[in-house]
mmCIF file of C-alpha atoms in Angstrom:
data_model
loop_
_atom_site.group_PDB
_atom_site.id
_atom_site.type_symbol
_atom_site.label_atom_id
_atom_site.label_comp_id
_atom_site.label_asym_id
_atom_site.label_seq_id
_atom_site.Cartn_x
_atom_site.Cartn_y
_atom_site.Cartn_z
ATOM 1 C CA MET W 23 -15.838 202.932 15.316
ATOM 2 C CA PHE W 24 -13.746 204.765 12.759
ATOM 3 C CA GLY W 25 -12.512 201.833 10.750
ATOM 4 C CA ARG W 26 -12.273 198.077 10.731
ATOM 5 C CA SER W 27 -10.542 195.524 8.557
ATOM 6 C CA TRP W 28 -11.487 191.921 8.091
ATOM 7 C CA LYS W 29 -8.900 189.538 6.678
ATOM 8 C CA THR W 30 -8.965 186.026 5.341
ATOM 9 C CA GLY W 31 -5.905 184.107 6.471
ATOM 10 C CA VAL W 32 -4.356 181.390 4.324
ATOM 11 C CA ALA W 33 -1.476 180.510 6.644
ATOM 12 C CA ALA W 34 -1.632 177.257 8.624
ATOM 13 C CA GLY W 35 -3.751 177.609 11.725
ATOM 14 C CA ALA W 36 -5.741 180.624 10.499
ATOM 15 C CA ALA W 37 -9.088 179.027 11.206
ATOM 16 C CA GLY W 38 -11.371 181.934 11.970
ATOM 17 C CA LEU W 39 -12.162 185.424 10.919
ATOM 18 C CA VAL W 40 -9.669 187.916 12.392
ATOM 19 C CA ALA W 41 -10.980 191.374 13.278
ATOM 20 C CA ALA W 42 -8.596 194.321 13.744
ATOM 21 C CA LEU W 43 -8.897 198.089 13.890
ATOM 22 C CA ALA W 44 -7.781 199.906 10.774
ATOM 23 C CA LEU W 45 -5.455 202.895 11.232
ATOM 24 C CA GLY W 46 -7.168 206.182 12.003
ATOM 25 C CA ALA W 47 -6.581 209.391 10.100
ATOM 26 C CA GLY W 48 -3.475 210.179 12.146
ATOM 27 C CA GLY W 49 -1.759 206.851 11.532
ATOM 28 C CA ALA W 50 0.696 205.883 8.823
ATOM 29 C CA PRO W 51 -0.830 204.869 5.486
ATOM 30 C CA ALA W 52 -1.290 201.157 4.959
ATOM 31 C CA GLN W 53 1.332 199.630 2.689
ATOM 32 C CA ALA W 54 0.415 197.579 -0.353
ATOM 33 C CA GLU W 55 0.719 193.860 0.253
ATOM 34 C CA ASP W 56 1.618 191.255 -2.323
ATOM 35 C CA GLY W 57 -0.938 188.518 -2.740
ATOM 36 C CA VAL W 58 -3.766 190.400 -1.019
ATOM 37 C CA LEU W 59 -6.993 191.600 -2.585
ATOM 38 C CA LYS W 60 -7.938 194.744 -0.646
ATOM 39 C CA ILE W 61 -11.610 195.733 -0.775
ATOM 40 C CA GLY W 62 -12.656 199.102 0.605
ATOM 41 C CA ALA W 63 -16.163 199.823 1.838
ATOM 42 C CA PRO W 64 -17.518 203.124 3.182
ATOM 43 C CA LEU W 65 -20.581 202.024 5.153
ATOM 44 C CA ALA W 66 -23.395 203.758 7.022
ATOM 45 C CA LEU W 67 -22.867 202.003 10.347
ATOM 46 C CA THR W 68 -24.422 204.843 12.337
ATOM 47 C CA GLY W 69 -27.062 207.433 11.456
ATOM 48 C CA GLY W 70 -30.277 207.054 9.518
ATOM 49 C CA LEU W 71 -29.092 204.199 7.282
ATOM 50 C CA ALA W 72 -27.357 202.190 10.001
ATOM 51 C CA ASP W 73 -29.754 199.236 9.658
ATOM 52 C CA GLU W 74 -28.973 199.002 5.959
ATOM 53 C CA GLY W 75 -25.225 199.463 6.439
ATOM 54 C CA LYS W 76 -25.150 196.695 9.027
ATOM 55 C CA LYS W 77 -26.716 194.317 6.521
ATOM 56 C CA GLN W 78 -23.815 194.937 4.136
ATOM 57 C CA ALA W 79 -21.239 194.494 6.897
ATOM 58 C CA ASP W 80 -22.851 191.284 8.167
ATOM 59 C CA VAL W 81 -23.040 189.555 4.807
ATOM 60 C CA TRP W 82 -19.480 190.483 3.848
ATOM 61 C CA LYS W 83 -18.286 189.045 7.144
ATOM 62 C CA LEU W 84 -20.148 185.813 6.323
ATOM 63 C CA TRP W 85 -18.703 185.827 2.807
ATOM 64 C CA LEU W 86 -15.174 186.218 4.169
ATOM 65 C CA GLU W 87 -15.699 183.315 6.542
ATOM 66 C CA LYS W 88 -16.698 181.184 3.565
ATOM 67 C CA VAL W 89 -13.711 182.301 1.501
ATOM 68 C CA ASN W 90 -11.406 181.817 4.486
ATOM 69 C CA ALA W 91 -12.617 178.263 4.958
ATOM 70 C CA GLY W 92 -11.405 177.534 1.430
ATOM 71 C CA GLY W 93 -7.974 179.031 2.030
ATOM 72 C CA GLY W 94 -8.476 182.234 0.060
ATOM 73 C CA ILE W 95 -9.003 182.643 -3.674
ATOM 74 C CA ASP W 96 -7.112 181.136 -6.594
ATOM 75 C CA VAL W 97 -5.587 183.717 -8.937
ATOM 76 C CA GLY W 98 -3.301 182.449 -11.672
ATOM 77 C CA GLY W 99 -2.652 179.225 -9.785
ATOM 78 C CA GLN W 100 -1.688 181.056 -6.581
ATOM 79 C CA LYS W 101 -3.618 181.577 -3.372
ATOM 80 C CA MET W 102 -4.519 185.182 -2.602
ATOM 81 C CA LYS W 103 -5.733 186.526 0.712
ATOM 82 C CA VAL W 104 -8.703 188.876 0.875
ATOM 83 C CA GLU W 105 -9.105 191.870 3.163
ATOM 84 C CA PHE W 106 -12.133 194.103 3.704
ATOM 85 C CA ILE W 107 -11.474 197.596 5.069
ATOM 86 C CA GLU W 108 -14.540 199.567 6.106
ATOM 87 C CA TYR W 109 -15.159 203.053 7.471
ATOM 88 C CA ASP W 110 -18.326 204.412 9.016
ATOM 89 C CA TYR W 111 -19.448 207.484 7.080
ATOM 90 C CA GLN W 112 -22.304 208.057 9.539
ATOM 91 C CA THR W 113 -24.995 208.364 6.824
ATOM 92 C CA ASP W 114 -23.406 211.628 5.678
ATOM 93 C CA GLY W 115 -23.016 211.782 1.890
ATOM 94 C CA LYS W 116 -20.063 214.180 1.962
ATOM 95 C CA ARG W 117 -18.269 211.986 4.486
ATOM 96 C CA ALA W 118 -18.934 208.934 2.281
ATOM 97 C CA GLY W 119 -16.876 210.575 -0.452
ATOM 98 C CA GLN W 120 -14.124 211.449 2.023
ATOM 99 C CA MET W 121 -13.961 207.903 3.377
ATOM 100 C CA ALA W 122 -13.833 206.494 -0.150
ATOM 101 C CA GLU W 123 -10.910 208.773 -0.955
ATOM 102 C CA LYS W 124 -9.116 207.692 2.229
ATOM 103 C CA LEU W 125 -9.595 204.053 1.289
ATOM 104 C CA VAL W 126 -7.987 204.687 -2.087
ATOM 105 C CA THR W 127 -5.160 207.048 -1.139
ATOM 106 C CA ASP W 128 -4.264 205.897 2.395
ATOM 107 C CA ASP W 129 -5.287 202.248 2.466
ATOM 108 C CA GLY W 130 -4.456 201.439 -1.160
ATOM 109 C CA VAL W 131 -7.537 199.354 -1.846
ATOM 110 C CA ASP W 132 -7.820 197.527 -5.150
ATOM 111 C CA VAL W 133 -11.577 197.967 -5.482
ATOM 112 C CA LEU W 134 -14.420 199.800 -3.739
ATOM 113 C CA MET W 135 -17.794 198.510 -2.615
ATOM 114 C CA ALA W 136 -20.508 201.167 -2.719
ATOM 115 C CA PRO W 137 -22.619 202.091 0.313
ATOM 116 C CA PHE W 138 -26.378 201.670 0.577
ATOM 117 C CA GLY W 139 -28.610 203.723 -1.688
ATOM 118 C CA SER W 140 -28.382 205.361 -5.076
ATOM 119 C CA GLY W 141 -27.612 208.849 -3.751
ATOM 120 C CA HIS W 142 -24.565 207.909 -1.724
ATOM 121 C CA THR W 143 -23.431 205.439 -4.377
ATOM 122 C CA LYS W 144 -23.355 208.288 -6.881
ATOM 123 C CA ILE W 145 -21.070 210.316 -4.604
ATOM 124 C CA VAL W 146 -18.632 207.452 -4.072
ATOM 125 C CA ALA W 147 -18.712 206.521 -7.766
ATOM 126 C CA ALA W 148 -17.320 209.959 -8.615
ATOM 127 C CA VAL W 149 -14.336 209.237 -6.339
ATOM 128 C CA ALA W 150 -13.807 205.812 -7.885
ATOM 129 C CA GLU W 151 -13.899 207.318 -11.362
ATOM 130 C CA ARG W 152 -11.408 210.049 -10.477
ATOM 131 C CA TYR W 153 -8.886 207.499 -9.210
ATOM 132 C CA GLN W 154 -9.862 204.825 -11.764
ATOM 133 C CA VAL W 155 -10.680 202.242 -9.119
ATOM 134 C CA PRO W 156 -13.283 199.588 -10.008
ATOM 135 C CA MET W 157 -16.424 199.852 -7.864
ATOM 136 C CA LEU W 158 -19.235 197.379 -7.249
ATOM 137 C CA ALA W 159 -22.590 198.826 -6.224
ATOM 138 C CA CYS W 160 -24.868 196.222 -4.665
ATOM 139 C CA VAL W 161 -27.697 198.462 -3.410
ATOM 140 C CA ALA W 162 -28.191 201.108 -6.108
ATOM 141 C CA SER W 163 -30.781 200.611 -8.832
ATOM 142 C CA SER W 164 -31.566 204.095 -10.140
ATOM 143 C CA VAL W 165 -30.582 204.574 -13.764
ATOM 144 C CA SER W 166 -29.607 208.168 -12.917
ATOM 145 C CA VAL W 167 -26.565 206.781 -11.068
ATOM 146 C CA TYR W 168 -25.372 204.897 -14.118
ATOM 147 C CA ASP W 169 -25.990 207.496 -16.820
ATOM 148 C CA GLN W 170 -23.064 209.714 -15.764
ATOM 149 C CA GLY W 171 -20.561 208.088 -18.114
ATOM 150 C CA PHE W 172 -18.749 206.269 -15.299
ATOM 151 C CA LYS W 173 -16.464 203.550 -16.677
ATOM 152 C CA TYR W 174 -15.490 201.995 -13.342
ATOM 153 C CA LEU W 175 -18.966 201.551 -11.810
ATOM 154 C CA PHE W 176 -20.871 198.251 -11.951
ATOM 155 C CA GLY W 177 -24.126 197.382 -10.181
ATOM 156 C CA THR W 178 -25.656 194.024 -9.325
ATOM 157 C CA LEU W 179 -29.254 195.307 -9.002
ATOM 158 C CA ALA W 180 -31.369 195.432 -12.143
ATOM 159 C CA PRO W 181 -32.957 198.790 -13.104
ATOM 160 C CA ASN W 182 -35.812 199.759 -10.795
ATOM 161 C CA THR W 183 -38.099 200.910 -13.615
ATOM 162 C CA GLY W 184 -39.051 197.313 -14.408
ATOM 163 C CA MET W 185 -40.439 196.930 -10.888
ATOM 164 C CA ALA W 186 -43.105 199.584 -11.418
ATOM 165 C CA GLU W 187 -44.267 198.166 -14.729
ATOM 166 C CA SER W 188 -44.597 194.587 -13.487
ATOM 167 C CA MET W 189 -46.384 195.710 -10.319
ATOM 168 C CA THR W 190 -48.922 197.794 -12.247
ATOM 169 C CA ASP W 191 -49.639 194.905 -14.597
ATOM 170 C CA TYR W 192 -49.939 192.441 -11.716
ATOM 171 C CA PHE W 193 -52.370 194.487 -9.628
ATOM 172 C CA LYS W 194 -54.535 195.378 -12.620
ATOM 173 C CA ALA W 195 -54.871 191.683 -13.408
ATOM 174 C CA LYS W 196 -55.543 190.618 -9.807
ATOM 175 C CA VAL W 197 -57.816 193.533 -8.825
ATOM 176 C CA PRO W 198 -59.905 194.422 -11.911
ATOM 177 C CA GLU W 199 -61.830 197.110 -9.994
ATOM 178 C CA LEU W 200 -58.603 198.993 -9.272
ATOM 179 C CA LYS W 201 -58.960 202.432 -10.898
ATOM 180 C CA LYS W 202 -57.209 205.089 -8.797
ATOM 181 C CA VAL W 203 -53.696 205.252 -7.358
ATOM 182 C CA ALA W 204 -52.029 207.681 -4.949
ATOM 183 C CA VAL W 205 -48.233 208.023 -5.188
ATOM 184 C CA TYR W 206 -46.227 209.487 -2.309
ATOM 185 C CA GLY W 207 -42.438 209.354 -2.471
ATOM 186 C CA ARG W 208 -39.344 210.525 -0.639
ATOM 187 C CA ASP W 209 -37.455 213.236 -2.530
ATOM 188 C CA ASP W 210 -34.265 211.211 -2.768
ATOM 189 C CA VAL W 211 -32.616 209.430 -5.691
ATOM 190 C CA PHE W 212 -34.021 205.888 -5.451
ATOM 191 C CA PRO W 213 -37.414 206.590 -3.817
ATOM 192 C CA LYS W 214 -38.075 209.495 -6.184
ATOM 193 C CA ALA W 215 -37.195 207.368 -9.198
ATOM 194 C CA MET W 216 -39.555 204.622 -8.030
ATOM 195 C CA ALA W 217 -42.406 207.070 -7.400
ATOM 196 C CA THR W 218 -41.902 208.656 -10.798
ATOM 197 C CA ALA W 219 -41.782 205.269 -12.522
ATOM 198 C CA LEU W 220 -44.927 204.030 -10.776
ATOM 199 C CA ALA W 221 -46.929 207.148 -11.651
ATOM 200 C CA ALA W 222 -45.850 206.806 -15.290
ATOM 201 C CA SER W 223 -46.615 203.076 -15.498
ATOM 202 C CA ALA W 224 -49.991 203.563 -13.782
ATOM 203 C CA GLU W 225 -51.019 206.257 -16.245
ATOM 204 C CA ALA W 226 -49.778 204.173 -19.171
ATOM 205 C CA GLY W 227 -51.869 201.301 -17.818
ATOM 206 C CA GLY W 228 -55.033 203.365 -17.766
ATOM 207 C CA LEU W 229 -55.145 204.081 -14.031
ATOM 208 C CA GLU W 230 -55.962 207.533 -12.679
ATOM 209 C CA VAL W 231 -53.193 209.023 -10.538
ATOM 210 C CA VAL W 232 -55.242 210.996 -8.012
ATOM 211 C CA TYR W 233 -52.297 212.093 -5.846
ATOM 212 C CA ASN W 234 -48.614 212.396 -6.786
ATOM 213 C CA GLU W 235 -46.316 214.240 -4.394
ATOM 214 C CA LEU W 236 -42.843 213.998 -2.874
ATOM 215 C CA TYR W 237 -41.863 214.535 0.753
ATOM 216 C CA ALA W 238 -38.575 216.015 1.949
ATOM 217 C CA VAL W 239 -35.777 213.910 3.428
ATOM 218 C CA GLY W 240 -36.153 214.053 7.205
ATOM 219 C CA THR W 241 -39.936 214.548 7.190
ATOM 220 C CA MET W 242 -41.283 213.597 10.622
ATOM 221 C CA ASP W 243 -45.009 214.053 9.987
ATOM 222 C CA HIS W 244 -46.933 212.791 6.961
ATOM 223 C CA SER W 245 -50.400 213.607 8.291
ATOM 224 C CA ALA W 246 -51.169 216.475 5.903
ATOM 225 C CA ALA W 247 -50.242 214.381 2.865
ATOM 226 C CA ILE W 248 -52.079 211.329 4.162
ATOM 227 C CA SER W 249 -55.211 213.413 4.802
ATOM 228 C CA ALA W 250 -55.068 214.568 1.178
ATOM 229 C CA ILE W 251 -54.609 210.972 0.040
ATOM 230 C CA LYS W 252 -57.644 209.917 2.085
ATOM 231 C CA ALA W 253 -59.745 212.656 0.460
ATOM 232 C CA ALA W 254 -58.708 211.383 -2.994
ATOM 233 C CA ALA W 255 -60.067 207.896 -2.106
ATOM 234 C CA PRO W 256 -57.503 205.804 -4.023
ATOM 235 C CA ASP W 257 -57.808 202.051 -4.505
ATOM 236 C CA TRP W 258 -54.031 201.737 -4.340
ATOM 237 C CA VAL W 259 -51.643 203.711 -2.104
ATOM 238 C CA TYR W 260 -48.013 203.528 -3.211
ATOM 239 C CA MET W 261 -45.381 205.045 -0.898
ATOM 240 C CA THR W 262 -41.618 205.016 -1.312
ATOM 241 C CA GLY W 263 -38.847 205.816 1.145
ATOM 242 C CA TYR W 264 -36.601 204.144 3.654
ATOM 243 C CA THR W 265 -37.683 201.954 6.541
ATOM 244 C CA GLN W 266 -38.396 204.583 9.188
ATOM 245 C CA ASP W 267 -40.277 206.781 6.663
ATOM 246 C CA LEU W 268 -42.521 203.890 5.752
ATOM 247 C CA ILE W 269 -43.176 202.781 9.305
ATOM 248 C CA LEU W 270 -44.298 206.301 10.200
ATOM 249 C CA GLY W 271 -46.384 206.594 7.028
ATOM 250 C CA ARG W 272 -48.185 203.307 7.661
ATOM 251 C CA LYS W 273 -48.945 204.221 11.274
ATOM 252 C CA GLN W 274 -50.349 207.583 10.252
ATOM 253 C CA MET W 275 -52.443 205.962 7.526
ATOM 254 C CA ALA W 276 -54.043 203.822 10.227
ATOM 255 C CA ASP W 277 -54.476 206.755 12.606
ATOM 256 C CA LEU W 278 -56.202 208.838 9.914
ATOM 257 C CA GLY W 279 -58.395 206.006 8.655
ATOM 258 C CA VAL W 280 -57.016 205.555 5.160
ATOM 259 C CA GLU W 281 -58.655 202.453 3.707
ATOM 260 C CA ALA W 282 -57.310 201.231 0.387
ATOM 261 C CA PRO W 283 -57.497 197.595 -0.728
ATOM 262 C CA VAL W 284 -53.911 197.728 -1.994
ATOM 263 C CA VAL W 285 -51.101 199.352 0.019
ATOM 264 C CA THR W 286 -47.566 199.204 -1.346
ATOM 265 C CA MET W 287 -44.446 200.418 0.446
ATOM 266 C CA VAL W 288 -41.167 200.202 -1.417
ATOM 267 C CA THR W 289 -39.149 198.503 -0.168
ATOM 268 C CA GLY W 290 -40.500 198.159 3.386
ATOM 269 C CA PRO W 291 -41.549 194.492 3.630
ATOM 270 C CA ALA W 292 -38.165 193.462 2.231
ATOM 271 C CA TYR W 293 -36.727 194.350 5.651
ATOM 272 C CA LYS W 294 -37.473 192.681 8.975
ATOM 273 C CA GLU W 295 -37.174 196.102 10.648
ATOM 274 C CA PHE W 296 -40.342 197.137 8.817
ATOM 275 C CA THR W 297 -42.467 194.216 9.946
ATOM 276 C CA GLU W 298 -41.040 194.279 13.479
ATOM 277 C CA GLY W 299 -41.667 198.017 13.749
ATOM 278 C CA LEU W 300 -45.285 197.760 12.599
ATOM 279 C CA GLY W 301 -46.536 194.464 13.967
ATOM 280 C CA ASP W 302 -50.092 193.817 12.767
ATOM 281 C CA LEU W 303 -50.123 197.042 10.723
ATOM 282 C CA ALA W 304 -47.634 195.474 8.319
ATOM 283 C CA ASP W 305 -50.135 192.761 7.376
ATOM 284 C CA GLY W 306 -51.239 193.075 3.773
ATOM 285 C CA VAL W 307 -48.571 195.577 2.732
ATOM 286 C CA THR W 308 -47.009 194.714 -0.619
ATOM 287 C CA SER W 309 -43.653 195.631 -2.098
ATOM 288 C CA SER W 310 -41.217 194.701 -4.806
ATOM 289 C CA THR W 311 -37.697 193.423 -4.373
ATOM 290 C CA TRP W 312 -34.755 192.188 -6.412
ATOM 291 C CA TRP W 313 -34.376 188.774 -4.790
ATOM 292 C CA HIS W 314 -36.073 186.290 -2.526
ATOM 293 C CA HIS W 315 -34.564 183.216 -0.920
ATOM 294 C CA SER W 316 -37.150 180.953 -2.556
ATOM 295 C CA THR W 317 -35.314 181.322 -5.857
ATOM 296 C CA ALA W 318 -33.476 178.093 -6.546
ATOM 297 C CA TYR W 319 -30.329 178.771 -8.548
ATOM 298 C CA THR W 320 -27.842 175.901 -8.759
ATOM 299 C CA GLY W 321 -24.462 175.451 -10.387
ATOM 300 C CA ALA W 322 -23.515 179.030 -9.490
ATOM 301 C CA THR W 323 -20.085 180.652 -9.475
ATOM 302 C CA GLY W 324 -18.792 181.997 -6.184
ATOM 303 C CA ALA W 325 -18.638 181.218 -2.487
ATOM 304 C CA TRP W 326 -22.060 179.519 -2.688
ATOM 305 C CA ASP W 327 -22.982 177.363 -5.653
ATOM 306 C CA THR W 328 -26.687 177.285 -4.763
ATOM 307 C CA THR W 329 -29.261 179.693 -3.363
ATOM 308 C CA ALA W 330 -30.166 177.075 -0.778
ATOM 309 C CA GLY W 331 -26.554 176.901 0.414
ATOM 310 C CA PHE W 332 -26.409 180.647 0.957
ATOM 311 C CA TYR W 333 -29.742 180.620 2.742
ATOM 312 C CA LYS W 334 -28.637 177.864 5.126
ATOM 313 C CA ASP W 335 -25.333 179.519 5.998
ATOM 314 C CA PHE W 336 -27.001 182.895 6.530
ATOM 315 C CA THR W 337 -29.815 181.605 8.720
ATOM 316 C CA ASP W 338 -27.359 179.489 10.710
ATOM 317 C CA ALA W 339 -25.229 182.573 11.340
ATOM 318 C CA TYR W 340 -27.919 185.178 12.004
ATOM 319 C CA ALA W 341 -31.110 183.224 12.829
ATOM 320 C CA GLU W 342 -33.177 185.255 10.357
ATOM 321 C CA ASP W 343 -33.938 185.256 6.644
ATOM 322 C CA PRO W 344 -31.622 187.167 4.319
ATOM 323 C CA ASP W 345 -33.097 189.891 2.116
ATOM 324 C CA TYR W 346 -32.066 191.318 -1.241
ATOM 325 C CA VAL W 347 -29.417 193.596 0.333
ATOM 326 C CA HIS W 348 -27.603 190.605 1.816
ATOM 327 C CA ALA W 349 -27.857 188.579 -1.390
ATOM 328 C CA SER W 350 -26.907 191.331 -3.817
ATOM 329 C CA CYS W 351 -23.897 192.391 -1.741
ATOM 330 C CA ALA W 352 -22.605 188.838 -1.319
ATOM 331 C CA ALA W 353 -23.015 188.307 -5.059
ATOM 332 C CA ALA W 354 -21.082 191.520 -5.733
ATOM 333 C CA ALA W 355 -18.132 190.067 -3.817
ATOM 334 C CA ASP W 356 -18.387 186.885 -5.908
ATOM 335 C CA VAL W 357 -18.419 188.955 -9.100
ATOM 336 C CA LEU W 358 -15.336 190.841 -7.966
ATOM 337 C CA VAL W 359 -13.418 187.644 -7.267
ATOM 338 C CA ALA W 360 -14.387 186.244 -10.671
ATOM 339 C CA ALA W 361 -13.096 189.428 -12.333
ATOM 340 C CA VAL W 362 -9.784 189.308 -10.439
ATOM 341 C CA GLN W 363 -9.387 185.669 -11.410
ATOM 342 C CA LYS W 364 -10.111 186.482 -15.045
ATOM 343 C CA ALA W 365 -7.668 189.414 -14.960
ATOM 344 C CA GLY W 366 -5.049 187.230 -13.296
ATOM 345 C CA SER W 367 -4.102 190.064 -10.927
ATOM 346 C CA THR W 368 -5.425 193.050 -9.008
ATOM 347 C CA ASP W 369 -4.397 195.473 -11.751
ATOM 348 C CA LYS W 370 -7.227 198.006 -11.689
ATOM 349 C CA ALA W 371 -7.592 198.474 -15.432
ATOM 350 C CA ALA W 372 -7.531 194.718 -16.047
ATOM 351 C CA VAL W 373 -10.117 194.090 -13.307
ATOM 352 C CA ARG W 374 -12.305 196.860 -14.707
ATOM 353 C CA ASP W 375 -12.212 195.267 -18.164
ATOM 354 C CA ALA W 376 -12.999 191.843 -16.701
ATOM 355 C CA LEU W 377 -15.975 193.302 -14.832
ATOM 356 C CA ALA W 378 -17.277 194.872 -18.034
ATOM 357 C CA ALA W 379 -17.196 191.427 -19.672
ATOM 358 C CA THR W 380 -18.974 189.690 -16.767
ATOM 359 C CA ASP W 381 -21.645 187.161 -17.669
ATOM 360 C CA LEU W 382 -22.088 184.567 -14.949
ATOM 361 C CA LEU W 383 -24.595 182.916 -12.670
ATOM 362 C CA THR W 384 -24.359 183.529 -8.923
ATOM 363 C CA PHE W 385 -26.539 182.119 -6.146
ATOM 364 C CA TYR W 386 -28.374 185.481 -6.314
ATOM 365 C CA GLY W 387 -29.059 185.095 -9.997
ATOM 366 C CA PRO W 388 -27.486 186.023 -13.342
ATOM 367 C CA ILE W 389 -25.063 188.945 -13.524
ATOM 368 C CA ASP W 390 -24.598 190.470 -16.962
ATOM 369 C CA PHE W 391 -23.551 194.113 -16.995
ATOM 370 C CA GLY W 392 -24.939 196.318 -19.729
ATOM 371 C CA ASP W 393 -23.134 199.173 -21.434
ATOM 372 C CA ASN W 394 -23.928 201.497 -18.526
ATOM 373 C CA GLY W 395 -22.634 199.025 -15.916
ATOM 374 C CA MET W 396 -26.041 197.934 -14.610
ATOM 375 C CA ASN W 397 -27.095 194.335 -14.314
ATOM 376 C CA GLN W 398 -29.578 193.473 -17.027
ATOM 377 C CA GLY W 399 -33.301 193.493 -16.271
ATOM 378 C CA ARG W 400 -35.149 190.363 -15.193
ATOM 379 C CA GLU W 401 -38.380 189.429 -13.462
ATOM 380 C CA MET W 402 -38.225 190.750 -9.909
ATOM 381 C CA PRO W 403 -40.421 189.399 -7.112
ATOM 382 C CA ILE W 404 -43.536 191.117 -5.779
ATOM 383 C CA ILE W 405 -43.936 190.262 -2.093
ATOM 384 C CA GLN W 406 -46.597 190.730 0.589
ATOM 385 C CA VAL W 407 -46.729 190.534 4.358
ATOM 386 C CA GLN W 408 -49.281 187.859 5.225
ATOM 387 C CA GLY W 409 -49.538 187.292 8.965
ATOM 388 C CA ASP W 410 -46.070 186.550 10.286
ATOM 389 C CA ALA W 411 -44.658 185.606 6.885
ATOM 390 C CA ILE W 412 -43.373 187.286 3.748
ATOM 391 C CA LYS W 413 -45.036 185.656 0.746
ATOM 392 C CA VAL W 414 -44.004 185.835 -2.907
ATOM 393 C CA LEU W 415 -46.846 186.784 -5.265
ATOM 394 C CA TYR W 416 -44.894 187.108 -8.526
ATOM 395 C CA PRO W 417 -43.372 185.761 -10.725
ATOM 396 C CA ALA W 418 -45.416 182.600 -11.010
ATOM 397 C CA ALA W 419 -42.344 180.365 -11.048
ATOM 398 C CA ILE W 420 -41.571 181.138 -7.404
ATOM 399 C CA ALA W 421 -44.951 182.405 -6.120
ATOM 400 C CA ASP W 422 -46.136 180.770 -2.911
ATOM 401 C CA ALA W 423 -49.314 182.793 -2.225
ATOM 402 C CA GLU W 424 -52.123 184.800 -3.800
ATOM 403 C CA LEU W 425 -52.649 188.510 -3.239
ATOM 404 C CA GLN W 426 -54.668 189.403 -0.152
ATOM 405 C CA LEU W 427 -56.408 192.760 -0.057
ATOM 406 C CA VAL W 428 -55.706 195.001 2.915
ATOM 407 C CA LYS W 429 -58.384 194.563 5.587
#
């Protein structure tokens, strides 16, 4: 699939979500439409990040159905239709930038939604900045993406550095005998940042970092590194990467007999693909995430006014629990609508200024962009696979289980 557009209809009889193919590269450019908010999204629908890209596509489809049911959005007392236009960039960073440029120059989108991951978000953000198009990033948490001086980039995830600090503090308190940690991270923007942050927070917390290495993108065998980790005899193994990296790493840890009471894989257990791919080997693995459906926000702005309402609609539609990718990306669409409503139009500069002034509560949680465009830090859940369930360990306000050491 090269492209796809999803539209919300406000005319009489437009009851469902209408799917249509967007014009390919050889077609005539799309013309600007009055009364339509056009959102462009380069997505990884094939390739190594296809699972993650599908999550974004699925939740935006659900969001559009919700908006459509209400007849569109109110802007200055008038109803405005909403259209999503997406292109598959095939998990190729260079192509992500090309698809973003096509969305701006050929399709005339009013705003861009960033793809999955900090690395590809950074590429697309450069395009958005060049054309001065507001961009919402819902799955990019590395500060290195937001320290480039971009004025049109805004992200709904809080900085990932806070995750490492809270996790170190939590495990030290729960496992007093924990002394040594091994850190093994993918050499990519987000996983590298998380590995670096964890090693720093562990050392600051008095733990000994007995192994600290990165692995190349595309690594298909972790056995040499895992053998070295085993020899270092850590109490805590902390690995970062994307789902398939972590599945392979956990299997090879079992094959090579690595036995550590605490095993963390960021952000593996946040995804059902991780637990489904590992079965019993996922049991006991911990992680950190930006959101969990047990949060109970009410009185929120957007398509869903409660966390529970979003959870019900999502599980009804997809028969599975939503994760932080779904929630953050749906909230990003809510934030965009609020900014357009505040601006009173789709004027890009006015929407950008309204985004910069955002301070609102969504079903996902509070959104308050800092000077660099990132959502402000807050307590983020620590989770663990326990049997067939994902349990929340921290913070105490939403915890539903105690830490279990890996057997």
